[in-house]
GROMACS .gro file of C-alpha atoms in nm:
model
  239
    1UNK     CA    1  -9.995 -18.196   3.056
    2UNK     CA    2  -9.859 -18.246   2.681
    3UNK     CA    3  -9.667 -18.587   2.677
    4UNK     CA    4  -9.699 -18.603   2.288
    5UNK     CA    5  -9.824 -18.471   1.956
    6UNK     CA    6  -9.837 -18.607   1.581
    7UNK     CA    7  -9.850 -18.373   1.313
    8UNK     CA    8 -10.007 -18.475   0.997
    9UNK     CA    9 -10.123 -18.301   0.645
   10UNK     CA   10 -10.479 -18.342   0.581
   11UNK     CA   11 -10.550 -18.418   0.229
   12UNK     CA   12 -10.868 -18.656   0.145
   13UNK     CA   13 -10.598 -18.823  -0.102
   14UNK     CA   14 -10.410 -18.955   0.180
   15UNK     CA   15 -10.727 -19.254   0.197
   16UNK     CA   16 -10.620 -19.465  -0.123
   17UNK     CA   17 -10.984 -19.548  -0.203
   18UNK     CA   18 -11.000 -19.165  -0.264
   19UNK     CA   19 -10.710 -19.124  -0.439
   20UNK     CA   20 -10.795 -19.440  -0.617
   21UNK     CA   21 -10.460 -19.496  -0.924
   22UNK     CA   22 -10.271 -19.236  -0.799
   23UNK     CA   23 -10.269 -19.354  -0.390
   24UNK     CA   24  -9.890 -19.467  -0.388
   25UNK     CA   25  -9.786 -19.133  -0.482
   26UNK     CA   26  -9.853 -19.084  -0.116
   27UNK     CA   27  -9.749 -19.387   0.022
   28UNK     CA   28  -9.373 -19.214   0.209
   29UNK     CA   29  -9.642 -18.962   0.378
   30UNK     CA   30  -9.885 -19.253   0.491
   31UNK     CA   31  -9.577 -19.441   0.655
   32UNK     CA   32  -9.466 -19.138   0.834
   33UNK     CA   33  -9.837 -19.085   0.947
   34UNK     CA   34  -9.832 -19.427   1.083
   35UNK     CA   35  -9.464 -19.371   1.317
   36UNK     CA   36  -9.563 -19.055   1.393
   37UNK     CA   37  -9.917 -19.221   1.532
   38UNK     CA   38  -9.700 -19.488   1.689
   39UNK     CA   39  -9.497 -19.208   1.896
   40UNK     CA   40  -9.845 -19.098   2.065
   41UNK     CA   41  -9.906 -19.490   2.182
   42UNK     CA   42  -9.599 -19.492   2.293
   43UNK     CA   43  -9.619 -19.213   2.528
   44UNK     CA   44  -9.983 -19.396   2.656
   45UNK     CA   45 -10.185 -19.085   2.718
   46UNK     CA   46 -10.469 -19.069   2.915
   47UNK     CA   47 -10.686 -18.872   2.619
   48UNK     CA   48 -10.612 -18.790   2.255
   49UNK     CA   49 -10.760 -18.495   2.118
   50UNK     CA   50 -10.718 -18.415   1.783
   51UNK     CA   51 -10.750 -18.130   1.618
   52UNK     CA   52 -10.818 -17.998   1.274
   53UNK     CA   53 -10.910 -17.701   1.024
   54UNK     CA   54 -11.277 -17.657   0.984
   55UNK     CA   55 -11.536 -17.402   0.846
   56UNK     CA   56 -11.823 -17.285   1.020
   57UNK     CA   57 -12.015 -17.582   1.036
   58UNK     CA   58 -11.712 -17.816   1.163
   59UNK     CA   59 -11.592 -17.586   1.442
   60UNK     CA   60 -11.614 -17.671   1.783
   61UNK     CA   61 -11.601 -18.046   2.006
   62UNK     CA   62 -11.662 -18.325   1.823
   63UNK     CA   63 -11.732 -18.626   2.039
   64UNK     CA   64 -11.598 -19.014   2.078
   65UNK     CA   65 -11.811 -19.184   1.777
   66UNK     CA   66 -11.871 -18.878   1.556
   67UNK     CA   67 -11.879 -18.922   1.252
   68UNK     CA   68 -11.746 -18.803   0.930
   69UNK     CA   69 -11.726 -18.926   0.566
   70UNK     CA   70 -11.599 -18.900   0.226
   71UNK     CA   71 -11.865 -18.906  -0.019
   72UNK     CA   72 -11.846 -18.572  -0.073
   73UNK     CA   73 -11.516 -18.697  -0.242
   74UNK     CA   74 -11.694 -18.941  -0.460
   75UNK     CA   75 -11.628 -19.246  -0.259
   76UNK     CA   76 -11.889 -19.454  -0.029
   77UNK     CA   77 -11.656 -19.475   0.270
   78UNK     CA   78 -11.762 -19.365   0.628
   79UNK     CA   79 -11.538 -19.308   0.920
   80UNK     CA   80 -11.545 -19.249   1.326
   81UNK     CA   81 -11.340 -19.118   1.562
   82UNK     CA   82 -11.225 -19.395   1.785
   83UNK     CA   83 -11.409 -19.488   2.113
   84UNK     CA   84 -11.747 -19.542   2.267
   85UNK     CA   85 -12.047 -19.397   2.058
   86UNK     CA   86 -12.258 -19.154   2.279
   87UNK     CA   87 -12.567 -18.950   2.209
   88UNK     CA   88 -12.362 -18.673   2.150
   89UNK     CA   89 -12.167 -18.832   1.903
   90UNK     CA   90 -12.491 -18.985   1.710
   91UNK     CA   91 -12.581 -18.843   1.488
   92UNK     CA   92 -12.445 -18.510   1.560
   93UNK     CA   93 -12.281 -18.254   1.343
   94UNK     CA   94 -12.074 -18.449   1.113
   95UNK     CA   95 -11.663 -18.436   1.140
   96UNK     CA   96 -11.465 -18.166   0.897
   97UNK     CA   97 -11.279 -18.342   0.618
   98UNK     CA   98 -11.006 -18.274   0.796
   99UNK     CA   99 -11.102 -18.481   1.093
  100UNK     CA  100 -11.245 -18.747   0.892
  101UNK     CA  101 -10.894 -18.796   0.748
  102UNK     CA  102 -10.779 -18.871   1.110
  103UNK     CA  103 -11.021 -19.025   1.199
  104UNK     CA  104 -10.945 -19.270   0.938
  105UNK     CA  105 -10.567 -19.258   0.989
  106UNK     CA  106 -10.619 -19.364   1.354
  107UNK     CA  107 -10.852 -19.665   1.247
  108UNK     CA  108 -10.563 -19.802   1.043
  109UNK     CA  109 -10.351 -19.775   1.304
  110UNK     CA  110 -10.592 -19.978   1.522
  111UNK     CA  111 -10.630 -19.700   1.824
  112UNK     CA  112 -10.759 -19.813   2.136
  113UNK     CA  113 -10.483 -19.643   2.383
  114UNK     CA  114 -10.699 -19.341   2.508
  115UNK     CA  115 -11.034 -19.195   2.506
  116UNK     CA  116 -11.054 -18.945   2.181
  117UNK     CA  117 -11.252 -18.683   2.092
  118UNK     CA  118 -11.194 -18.428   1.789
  119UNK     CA  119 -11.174 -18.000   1.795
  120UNK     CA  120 -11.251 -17.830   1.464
  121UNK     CA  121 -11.054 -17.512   1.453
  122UNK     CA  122 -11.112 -17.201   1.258
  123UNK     CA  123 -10.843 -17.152   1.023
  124UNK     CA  124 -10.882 -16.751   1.088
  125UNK     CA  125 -10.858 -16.817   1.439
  126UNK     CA  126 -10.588 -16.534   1.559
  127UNK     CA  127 -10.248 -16.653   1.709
  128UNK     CA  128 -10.303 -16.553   2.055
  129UNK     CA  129 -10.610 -16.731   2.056
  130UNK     CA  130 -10.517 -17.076   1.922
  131UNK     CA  131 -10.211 -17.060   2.187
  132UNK     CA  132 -10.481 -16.961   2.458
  133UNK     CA  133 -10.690 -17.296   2.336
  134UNK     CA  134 -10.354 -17.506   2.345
  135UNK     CA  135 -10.309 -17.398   2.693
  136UNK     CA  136 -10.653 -17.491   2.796
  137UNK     CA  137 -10.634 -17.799   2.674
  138UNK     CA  138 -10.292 -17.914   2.810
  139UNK     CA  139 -10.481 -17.907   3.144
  140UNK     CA  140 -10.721 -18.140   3.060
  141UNK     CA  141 -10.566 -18.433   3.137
  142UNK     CA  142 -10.226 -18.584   3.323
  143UNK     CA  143 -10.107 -18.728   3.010
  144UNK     CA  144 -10.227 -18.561   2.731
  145UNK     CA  145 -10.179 -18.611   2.358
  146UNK     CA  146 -10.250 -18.432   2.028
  147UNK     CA  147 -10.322 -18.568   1.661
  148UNK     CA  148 -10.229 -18.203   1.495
  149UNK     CA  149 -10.398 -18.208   1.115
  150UNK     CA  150 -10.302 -17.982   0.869
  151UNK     CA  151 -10.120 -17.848   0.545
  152UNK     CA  152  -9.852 -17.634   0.461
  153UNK     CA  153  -9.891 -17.385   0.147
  154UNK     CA  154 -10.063 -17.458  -0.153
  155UNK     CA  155  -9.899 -17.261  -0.371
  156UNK     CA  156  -9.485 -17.440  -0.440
  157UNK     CA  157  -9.604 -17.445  -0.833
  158UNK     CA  158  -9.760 -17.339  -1.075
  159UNK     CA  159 -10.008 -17.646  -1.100
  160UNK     CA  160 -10.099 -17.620  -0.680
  161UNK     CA  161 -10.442 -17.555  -0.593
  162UNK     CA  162 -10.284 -17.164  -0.549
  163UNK     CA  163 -10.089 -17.160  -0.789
  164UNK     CA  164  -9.710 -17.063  -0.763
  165UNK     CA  165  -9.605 -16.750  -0.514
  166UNK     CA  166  -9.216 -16.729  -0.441
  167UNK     CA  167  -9.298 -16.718  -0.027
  168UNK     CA  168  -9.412 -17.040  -0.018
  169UNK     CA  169  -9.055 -17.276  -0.038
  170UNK     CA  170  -8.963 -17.051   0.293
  171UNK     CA  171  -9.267 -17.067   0.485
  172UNK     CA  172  -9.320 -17.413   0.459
  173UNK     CA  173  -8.873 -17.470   0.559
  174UNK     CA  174  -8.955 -17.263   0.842
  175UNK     CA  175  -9.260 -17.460   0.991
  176UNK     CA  176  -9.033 -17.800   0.873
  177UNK     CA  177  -8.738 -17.646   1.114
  178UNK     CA  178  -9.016 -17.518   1.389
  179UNK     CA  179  -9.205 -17.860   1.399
  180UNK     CA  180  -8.861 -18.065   1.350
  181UNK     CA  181  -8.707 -17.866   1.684
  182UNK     CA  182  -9.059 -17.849   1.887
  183UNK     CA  183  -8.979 -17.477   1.872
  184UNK     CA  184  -9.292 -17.334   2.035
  185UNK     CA  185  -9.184 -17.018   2.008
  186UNK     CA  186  -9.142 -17.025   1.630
  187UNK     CA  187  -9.477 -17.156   1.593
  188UNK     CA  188  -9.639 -16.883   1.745
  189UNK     CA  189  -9.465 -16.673   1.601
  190UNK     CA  190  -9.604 -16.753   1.226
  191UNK     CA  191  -9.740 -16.492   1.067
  192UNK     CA  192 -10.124 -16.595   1.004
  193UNK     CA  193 -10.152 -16.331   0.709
  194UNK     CA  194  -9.919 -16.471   0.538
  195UNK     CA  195 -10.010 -16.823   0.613
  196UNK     CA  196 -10.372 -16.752   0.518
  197UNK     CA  197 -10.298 -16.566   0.140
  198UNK     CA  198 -10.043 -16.880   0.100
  199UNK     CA  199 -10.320 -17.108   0.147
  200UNK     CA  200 -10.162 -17.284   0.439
  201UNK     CA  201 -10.465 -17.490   0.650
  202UNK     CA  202 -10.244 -17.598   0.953
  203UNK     CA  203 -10.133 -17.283   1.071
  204UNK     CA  204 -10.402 -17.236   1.361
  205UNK     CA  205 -10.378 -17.594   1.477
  206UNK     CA  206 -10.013 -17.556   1.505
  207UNK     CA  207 -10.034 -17.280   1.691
  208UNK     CA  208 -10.277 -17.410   1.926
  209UNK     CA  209 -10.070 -17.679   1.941
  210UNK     CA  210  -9.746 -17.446   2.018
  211UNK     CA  211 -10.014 -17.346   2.340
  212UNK     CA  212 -10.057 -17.634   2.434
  213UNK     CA  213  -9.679 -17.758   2.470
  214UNK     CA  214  -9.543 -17.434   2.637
  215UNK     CA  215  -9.315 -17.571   2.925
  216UNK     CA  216  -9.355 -17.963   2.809
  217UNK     CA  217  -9.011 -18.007   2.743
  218UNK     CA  218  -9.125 -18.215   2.442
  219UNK     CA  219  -8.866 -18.290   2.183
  220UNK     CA  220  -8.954 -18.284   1.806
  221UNK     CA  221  -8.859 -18.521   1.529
  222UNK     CA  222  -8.950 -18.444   1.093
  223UNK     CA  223  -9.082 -18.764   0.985
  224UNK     CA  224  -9.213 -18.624   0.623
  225UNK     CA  225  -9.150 -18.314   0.399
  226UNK     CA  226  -9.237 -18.279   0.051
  227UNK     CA  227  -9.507 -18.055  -0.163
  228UNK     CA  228  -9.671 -18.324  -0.402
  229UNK     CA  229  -9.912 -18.153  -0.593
  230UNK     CA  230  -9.770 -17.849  -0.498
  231UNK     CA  231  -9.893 -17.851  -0.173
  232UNK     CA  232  -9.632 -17.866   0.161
  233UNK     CA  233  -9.730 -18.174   0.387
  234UNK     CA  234  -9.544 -18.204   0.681
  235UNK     CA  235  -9.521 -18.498   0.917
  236UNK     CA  236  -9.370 -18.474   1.274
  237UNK     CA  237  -9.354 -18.626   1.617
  238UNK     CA  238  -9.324 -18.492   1.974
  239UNK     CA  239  -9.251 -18.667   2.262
   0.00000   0.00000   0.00000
């Protein structure tokens, strides 16, 4: 069962030694990352899965020890998901950027309260699937936890990575006010379309995690809000 979830934007620039002169620009969303990380702890799960956006090649289980990295950033840093390195996690297929970010965001925080292992997921993964893969994981364990990565739209102006559209501002208020309210039901309900021409990477993770917390009961909290760069990242704790 779901006994609490993190939500946290993904960008490599979130790791100062990748955003090098310009890492205190994010230094509010790294502070919420860290309290929302400190609500999982809290809740001492018996297994922390997280989950992230991936292509092809990053899809699918990715094991205790895996490993990702950020050289393709320009920076000679490697990272691992937290626990006990097994064959499967060595070498392996390396961890989406995505992951990687968590990976490094839960070394920071000095993890060690649950075995961890990492899901790539498809960002055209359709709604009713992701919430089919939330449920299936909520099973997994008694006290189960989620590390959700992900960002909102890329397109609030007209310097984002997508450049300015006018939805944008109103889909990224409505998954603040979903996420803020652990409103499962308004998470599912995003429309993926939408989410995908507005560049938004976290809509299939939220939804799987919306799957995953049907019936929890979980109560949600908005640590973080704000579209630097032009891009929405969203920070948020359920417990």
């Amino acid at each position: 069962m779901l006994v609490a979830a993190a939500v946290c934007p993904c960008p490599p620039l979130l790791v100062p030694r990748v955003a090098a002169g310009a890492a205190p620009e994010l230094d509010a969303a790294r502070a919420a990352c860290a309290d929302a990380l400190g609500v999982l702890a809290a809740a001492r799960p018996d297994r922390l899965i997280v989950l992230g956006p991936a292509g092809r090649s990053g899809r699918g289980p990715h094991p205790a020890g895996a490993r990702g990295t950020f050289r393709g950033f320009g920076v000679d840093l490697d990272v691992r998901l937290p626990g006990a390195v097994t064959e499967a996690g060595e070498p392996g297929r390396e961890l989406p950027p995505s992951l990687s970010v968590a990976a490094w965001l839960l070394d920071r925080a000095g993890w060690a309260d649950a075995s961890v292992e990492g899901l790539g997921v498809g960002e055209p993964l359709a709604a009713d699937r992701c919430v089919e893969v939330g449920g299936q994981l909520a099973v997994r364990a008694d006290r189960m936890a989620l590390l959700v990565m992900g960002d909102a739209s890329a397109c609030r102006t007209v310097k984002a990575p997508g450049y300015l559209d006018e939805r944008a501002e109103g889909f990224d208020a409505g998954v603040a006010r979903a996420l803020a309210a652990a409103d499962v039901a308004a998470l599912k309900a995003l429309d993926a379309e939408l989410a995908h021409e507005l560049k938004a990477s976290g809509r299939s993770c939220w939804q799987v995690l919306a799957g995953a917390a049907e019936g929890a009961g979980l109560g949600g909290s908005l640590l973080y809000d704000d579209a630097p760069y032009g891009v929405g990242y969203l920070v948020a704790a359920w417990s």
